[in-house]
CSV table of C-alpha atoms in Angstrom, one decimal:
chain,number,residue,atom,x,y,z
V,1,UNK,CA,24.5,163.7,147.0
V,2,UNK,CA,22.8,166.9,145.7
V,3,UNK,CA,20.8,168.6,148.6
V,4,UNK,CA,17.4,168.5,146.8
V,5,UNK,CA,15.1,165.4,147.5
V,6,UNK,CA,14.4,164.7,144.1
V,7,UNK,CA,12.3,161.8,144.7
V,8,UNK,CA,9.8,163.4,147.5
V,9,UNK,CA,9.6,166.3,144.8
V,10,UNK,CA,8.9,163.7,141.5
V,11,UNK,CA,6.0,162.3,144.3
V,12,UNK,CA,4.6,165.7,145.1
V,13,UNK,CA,3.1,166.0,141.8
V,14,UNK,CA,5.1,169.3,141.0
V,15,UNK,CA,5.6,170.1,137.7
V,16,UNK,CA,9.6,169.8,136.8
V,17,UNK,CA,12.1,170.3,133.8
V,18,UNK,CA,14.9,168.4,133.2
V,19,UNK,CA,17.5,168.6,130.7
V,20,UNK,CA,19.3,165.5,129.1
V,21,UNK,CA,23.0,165.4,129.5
V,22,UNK,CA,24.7,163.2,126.6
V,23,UNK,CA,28.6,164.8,126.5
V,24,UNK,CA,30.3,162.5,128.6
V,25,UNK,CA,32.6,166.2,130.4
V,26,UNK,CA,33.1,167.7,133.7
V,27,UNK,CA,32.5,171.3,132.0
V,28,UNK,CA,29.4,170.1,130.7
V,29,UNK,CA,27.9,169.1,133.7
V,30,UNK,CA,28.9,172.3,135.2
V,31,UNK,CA,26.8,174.3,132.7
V,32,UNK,CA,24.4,172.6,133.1
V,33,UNK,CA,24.4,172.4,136.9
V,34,UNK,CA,24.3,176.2,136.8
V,35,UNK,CA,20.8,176.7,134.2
V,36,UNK,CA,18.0,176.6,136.6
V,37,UNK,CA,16.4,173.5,135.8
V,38,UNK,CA,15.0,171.3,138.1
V,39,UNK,CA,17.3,168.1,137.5
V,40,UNK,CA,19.6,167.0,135.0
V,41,UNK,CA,19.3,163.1,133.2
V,42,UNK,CA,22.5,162.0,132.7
V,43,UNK,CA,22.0,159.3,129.9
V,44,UNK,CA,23.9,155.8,130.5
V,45,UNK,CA,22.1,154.2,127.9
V,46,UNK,CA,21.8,156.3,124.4
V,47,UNK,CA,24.8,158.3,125.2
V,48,UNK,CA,28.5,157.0,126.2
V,49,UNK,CA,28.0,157.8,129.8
V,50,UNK,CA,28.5,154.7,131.6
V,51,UNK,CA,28.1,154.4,135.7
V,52,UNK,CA,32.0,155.1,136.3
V,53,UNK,CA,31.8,158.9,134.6
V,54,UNK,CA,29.4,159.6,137.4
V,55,UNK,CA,32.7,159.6,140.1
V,56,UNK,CA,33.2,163.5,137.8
V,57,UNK,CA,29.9,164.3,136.9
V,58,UNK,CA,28.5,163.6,140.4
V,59,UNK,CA,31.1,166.2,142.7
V,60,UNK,CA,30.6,168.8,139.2
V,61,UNK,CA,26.8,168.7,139.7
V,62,UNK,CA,26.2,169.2,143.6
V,63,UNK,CA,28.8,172.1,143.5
V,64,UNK,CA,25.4,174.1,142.3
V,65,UNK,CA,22.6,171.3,144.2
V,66,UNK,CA,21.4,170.2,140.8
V,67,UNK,CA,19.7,167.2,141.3
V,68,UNK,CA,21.1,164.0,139.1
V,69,UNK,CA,18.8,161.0,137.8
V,70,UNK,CA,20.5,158.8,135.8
V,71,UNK,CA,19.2,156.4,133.4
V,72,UNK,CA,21.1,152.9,132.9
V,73,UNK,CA,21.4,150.8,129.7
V,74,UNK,CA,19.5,148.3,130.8
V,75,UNK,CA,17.2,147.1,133.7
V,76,UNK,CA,20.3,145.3,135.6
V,77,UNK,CA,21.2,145.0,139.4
V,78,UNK,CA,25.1,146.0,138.4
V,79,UNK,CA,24.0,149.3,136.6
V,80,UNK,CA,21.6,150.6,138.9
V,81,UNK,CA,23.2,149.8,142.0
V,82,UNK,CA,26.4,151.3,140.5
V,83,UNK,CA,24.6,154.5,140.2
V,84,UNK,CA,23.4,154.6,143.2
V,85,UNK,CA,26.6,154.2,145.4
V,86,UNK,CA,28.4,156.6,143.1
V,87,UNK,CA,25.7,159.2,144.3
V,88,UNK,CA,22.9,159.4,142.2
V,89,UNK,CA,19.5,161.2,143.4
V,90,UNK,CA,17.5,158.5,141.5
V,91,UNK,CA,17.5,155.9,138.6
V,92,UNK,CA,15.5,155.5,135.1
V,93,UNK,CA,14.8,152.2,133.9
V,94,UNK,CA,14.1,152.0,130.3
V,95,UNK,CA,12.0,149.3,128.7
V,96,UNK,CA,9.8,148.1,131.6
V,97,UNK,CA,7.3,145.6,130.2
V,98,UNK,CA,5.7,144.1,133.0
V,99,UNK,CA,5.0,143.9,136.5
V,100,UNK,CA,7.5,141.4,136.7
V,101,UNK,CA,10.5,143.4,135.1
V,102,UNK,CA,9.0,146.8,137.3
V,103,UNK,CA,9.9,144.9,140.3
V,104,UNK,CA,13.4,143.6,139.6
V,105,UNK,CA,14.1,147.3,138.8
V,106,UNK,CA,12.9,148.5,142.1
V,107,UNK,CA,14.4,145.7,143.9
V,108,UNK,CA,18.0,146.7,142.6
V,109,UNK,CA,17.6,150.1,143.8
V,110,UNK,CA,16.3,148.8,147.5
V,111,UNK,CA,17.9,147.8,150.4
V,112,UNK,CA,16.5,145.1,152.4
V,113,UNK,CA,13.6,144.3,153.2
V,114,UNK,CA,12.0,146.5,150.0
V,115,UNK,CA,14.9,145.0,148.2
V,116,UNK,CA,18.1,143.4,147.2
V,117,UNK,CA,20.8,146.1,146.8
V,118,UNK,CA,24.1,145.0,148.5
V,119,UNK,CA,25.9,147.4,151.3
V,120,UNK,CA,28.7,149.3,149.8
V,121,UNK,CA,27.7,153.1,148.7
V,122,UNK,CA,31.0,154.2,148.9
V,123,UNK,CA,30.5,157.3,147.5
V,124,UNK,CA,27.2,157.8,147.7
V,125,UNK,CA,27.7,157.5,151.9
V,126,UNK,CA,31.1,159.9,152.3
V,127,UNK,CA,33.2,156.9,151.7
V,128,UNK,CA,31.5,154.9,154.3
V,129,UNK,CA,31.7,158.0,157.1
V,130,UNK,CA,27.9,157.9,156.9
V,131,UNK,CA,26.9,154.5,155.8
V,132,UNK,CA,24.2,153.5,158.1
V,133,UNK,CA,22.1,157.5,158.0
V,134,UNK,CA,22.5,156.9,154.3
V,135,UNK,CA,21.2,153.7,154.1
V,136,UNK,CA,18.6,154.6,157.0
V,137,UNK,CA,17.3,157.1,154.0
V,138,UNK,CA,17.7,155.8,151.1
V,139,UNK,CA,15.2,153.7,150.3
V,140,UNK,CA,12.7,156.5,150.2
V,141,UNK,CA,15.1,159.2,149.3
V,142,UNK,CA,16.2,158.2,146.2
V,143,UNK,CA,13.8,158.3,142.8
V,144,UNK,CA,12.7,155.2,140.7
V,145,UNK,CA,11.4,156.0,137.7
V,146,UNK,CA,10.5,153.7,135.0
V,147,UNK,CA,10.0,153.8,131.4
V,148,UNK,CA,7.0,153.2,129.8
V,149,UNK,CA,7.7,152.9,125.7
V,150,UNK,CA,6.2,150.0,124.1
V,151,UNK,CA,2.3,148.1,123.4
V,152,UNK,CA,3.2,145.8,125.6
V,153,UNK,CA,3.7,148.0,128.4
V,154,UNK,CA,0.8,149.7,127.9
V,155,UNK,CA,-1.1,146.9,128.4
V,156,UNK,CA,0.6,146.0,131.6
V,157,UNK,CA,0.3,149.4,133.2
V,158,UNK,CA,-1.7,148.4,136.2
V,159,UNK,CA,1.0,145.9,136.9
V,160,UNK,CA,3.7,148.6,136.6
V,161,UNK,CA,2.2,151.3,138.5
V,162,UNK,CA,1.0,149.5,141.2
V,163,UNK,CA,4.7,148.0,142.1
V,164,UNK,CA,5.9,149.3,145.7
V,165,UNK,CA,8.3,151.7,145.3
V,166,UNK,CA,7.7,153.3,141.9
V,167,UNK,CA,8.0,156.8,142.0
V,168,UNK,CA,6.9,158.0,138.1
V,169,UNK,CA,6.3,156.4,135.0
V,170,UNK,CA,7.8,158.5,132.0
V,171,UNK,CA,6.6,157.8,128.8
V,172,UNK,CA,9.6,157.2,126.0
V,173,UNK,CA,7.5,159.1,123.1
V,174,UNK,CA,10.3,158.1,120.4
V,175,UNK,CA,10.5,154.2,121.3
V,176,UNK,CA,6.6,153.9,122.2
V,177,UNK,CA,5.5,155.6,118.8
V,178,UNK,CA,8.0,153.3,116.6
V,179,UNK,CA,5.7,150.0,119.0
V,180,UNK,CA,2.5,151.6,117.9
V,181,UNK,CA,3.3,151.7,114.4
V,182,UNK,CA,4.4,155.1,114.3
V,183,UNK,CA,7.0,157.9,113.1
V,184,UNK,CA,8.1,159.6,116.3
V,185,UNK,CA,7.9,163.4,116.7
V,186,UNK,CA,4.1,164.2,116.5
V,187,UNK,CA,1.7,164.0,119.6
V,188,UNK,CA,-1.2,162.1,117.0
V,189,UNK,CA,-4.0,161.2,118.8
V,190,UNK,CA,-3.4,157.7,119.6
V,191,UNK,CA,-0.2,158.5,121.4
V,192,UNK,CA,-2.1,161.2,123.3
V,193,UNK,CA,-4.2,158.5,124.2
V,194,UNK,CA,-1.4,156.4,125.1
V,195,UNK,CA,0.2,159.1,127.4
V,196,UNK,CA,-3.2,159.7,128.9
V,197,UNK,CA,-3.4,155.7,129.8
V,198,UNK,CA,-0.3,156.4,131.4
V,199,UNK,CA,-1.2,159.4,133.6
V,200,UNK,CA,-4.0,157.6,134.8
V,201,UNK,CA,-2.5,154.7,135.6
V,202,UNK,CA,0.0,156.8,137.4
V,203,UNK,CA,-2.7,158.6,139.4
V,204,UNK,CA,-4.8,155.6,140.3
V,205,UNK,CA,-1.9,154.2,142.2
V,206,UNK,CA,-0.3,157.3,143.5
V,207,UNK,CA,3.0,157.9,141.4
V,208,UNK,CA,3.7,160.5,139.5
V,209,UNK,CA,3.8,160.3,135.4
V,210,UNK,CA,6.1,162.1,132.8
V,211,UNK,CA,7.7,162.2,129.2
V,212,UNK,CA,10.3,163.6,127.7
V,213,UNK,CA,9.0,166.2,124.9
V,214,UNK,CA,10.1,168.1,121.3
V,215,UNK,CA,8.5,171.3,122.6
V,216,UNK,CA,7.0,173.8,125.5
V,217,UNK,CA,3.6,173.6,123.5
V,218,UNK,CA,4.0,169.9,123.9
V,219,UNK,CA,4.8,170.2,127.7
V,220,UNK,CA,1.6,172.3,128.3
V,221,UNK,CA,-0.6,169.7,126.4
V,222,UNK,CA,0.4,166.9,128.1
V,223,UNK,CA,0.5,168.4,131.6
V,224,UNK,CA,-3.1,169.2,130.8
V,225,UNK,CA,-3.0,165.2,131.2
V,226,UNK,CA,-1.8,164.9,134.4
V,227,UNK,CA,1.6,164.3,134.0
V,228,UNK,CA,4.4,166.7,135.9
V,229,UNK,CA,7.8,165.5,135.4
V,230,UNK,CA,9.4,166.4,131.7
V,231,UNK,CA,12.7,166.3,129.9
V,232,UNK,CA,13.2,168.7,127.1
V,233,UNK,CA,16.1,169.5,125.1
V,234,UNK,CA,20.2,167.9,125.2
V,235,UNK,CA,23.3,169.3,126.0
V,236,UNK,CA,24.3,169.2,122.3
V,237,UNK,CA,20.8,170.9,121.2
V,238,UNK,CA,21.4,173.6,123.6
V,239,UNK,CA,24.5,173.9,121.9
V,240,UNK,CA,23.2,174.1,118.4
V,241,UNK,CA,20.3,176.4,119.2
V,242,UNK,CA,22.4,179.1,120.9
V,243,UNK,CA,25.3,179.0,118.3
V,244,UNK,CA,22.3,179.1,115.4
V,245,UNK,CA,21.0,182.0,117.4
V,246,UNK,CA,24.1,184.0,117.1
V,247,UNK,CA,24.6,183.2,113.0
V,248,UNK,CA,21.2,184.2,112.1
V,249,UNK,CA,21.0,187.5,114.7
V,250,UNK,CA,24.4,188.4,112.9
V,251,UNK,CA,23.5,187.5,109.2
V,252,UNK,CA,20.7,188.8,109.7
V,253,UNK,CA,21.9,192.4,110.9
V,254,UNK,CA,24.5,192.0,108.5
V,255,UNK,CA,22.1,191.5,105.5
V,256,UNK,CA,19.9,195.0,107.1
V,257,UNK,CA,23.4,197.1,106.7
């Protein structure tokens, strides 16, 4: 595991920038590992980076002590606890509804008594050489983070927030505009208001609140909101922006000659 405590820093309230990682590569994870961000989100459930490609990513990433919190496909016990005993710093649910489906996700990613996750972090422990100081730890060292992107979560936010063990709610922008009705990519004021419902339900029960966002300007608006803990920008956009970069610096030096 990565030396940060990303989950005691999500609960401090501190704003953070993450950066999505969607190429399933060792080399990509090492760039990344070596940018300065605060954590990287290793995508399991829009991009082809299922729990196993962690056993690469995971040793790649704490070379540098980047941080790793990884989002599953699904809310399931077999995704999240795979995560986990690979060596991930913390998990993001996507698609929590309810109170109901907030606490199955926590209880995957809990050992007894907060939860139901089974002994075995093979990894995650050294391979089992520290199996009982990891799982002495665990439970409060490692981030849950749930998704908020839907109406229907919205209107269960008090049941959400208030579920032990819930370190932030991060707001899906793309997936909760499409619920309301919406085109994604514009804060419009009823998803500010949305995302503003979500900060304060955060705040009212002690978590910390987050979304992923299009832009810096977007970042300081909603921070301005209460929430701390932000996404922005892929492995493949970094990609694109820097080799765009390059083609318009050079065409247009070329087109000044």
């Amino acid at each position: 595991m990565a030396k940060h405590t990303l989950a005691e820093t999500i609960r401090s309230g501190k704003a953070q920038i993450g950066g999505w990682m969607h190429i399933p590569h060792v080399i990509v994870a090492e760039t990344l590992a070596q940018t300065n961000l605060d954590f990287l989100l290793v995508d399991g459930e829009h991009a082809p980076i299922p729990p196993d490609a962690l056993l690469d990513i995971l040793p790649a990433t704490e070379r540098y002590g980047m941080p790793v919190l990884y989002r599953v496909a699904w809310n399931r016990i077999e995704l999240i606890k795979a995560a986990l005993d690979h060596g991930a710093n913390g998990i993001m649910v996507p698609m929590v509804n309810s109170g109901a489906e907030a606490i199955e996700a926590v209880s995957s990613a809990k050992y007894p008594p907060a939860g139901k996750r089974g002994s075995g972090a093979w990894r995650a422990s050294n391979y089992y050489q520290n199996d009982a100081e990891y799982r002495k730890d665990a439970n409060s060292s490692l981030a849950v983070v749930l998704q908020i992107e839907t109406r229907e979560a919205l209107n269960n936010l008090d049941d959400i927030a208030s579920t032990p063990g819930v370190d932030a709610l991060f707001i899906g922008p793309a997936d909760l505009a499409l619920s309301l009705g919406m085109e994604p990519g514009k804060l419009t004021p009823e998803l500010l208001d949305a995302c503003q419902a979500v900060a304060n339900a955060a705040k009212k029960y002690g978590v910390a609140s987050g979304s992923d966002v299009a832009s810096i300007d977007y970042m300081m608006r909603l921070q301005k909101l209460g929430l701390s803990l932000f996404t922005y920008g892929t492995d493949s956009s970094f990609v694109l922006d820097g080799g765009r970069a390059v083609a318009k610096d050079f065409h247009d030096a070329f087109l000044v000659t």
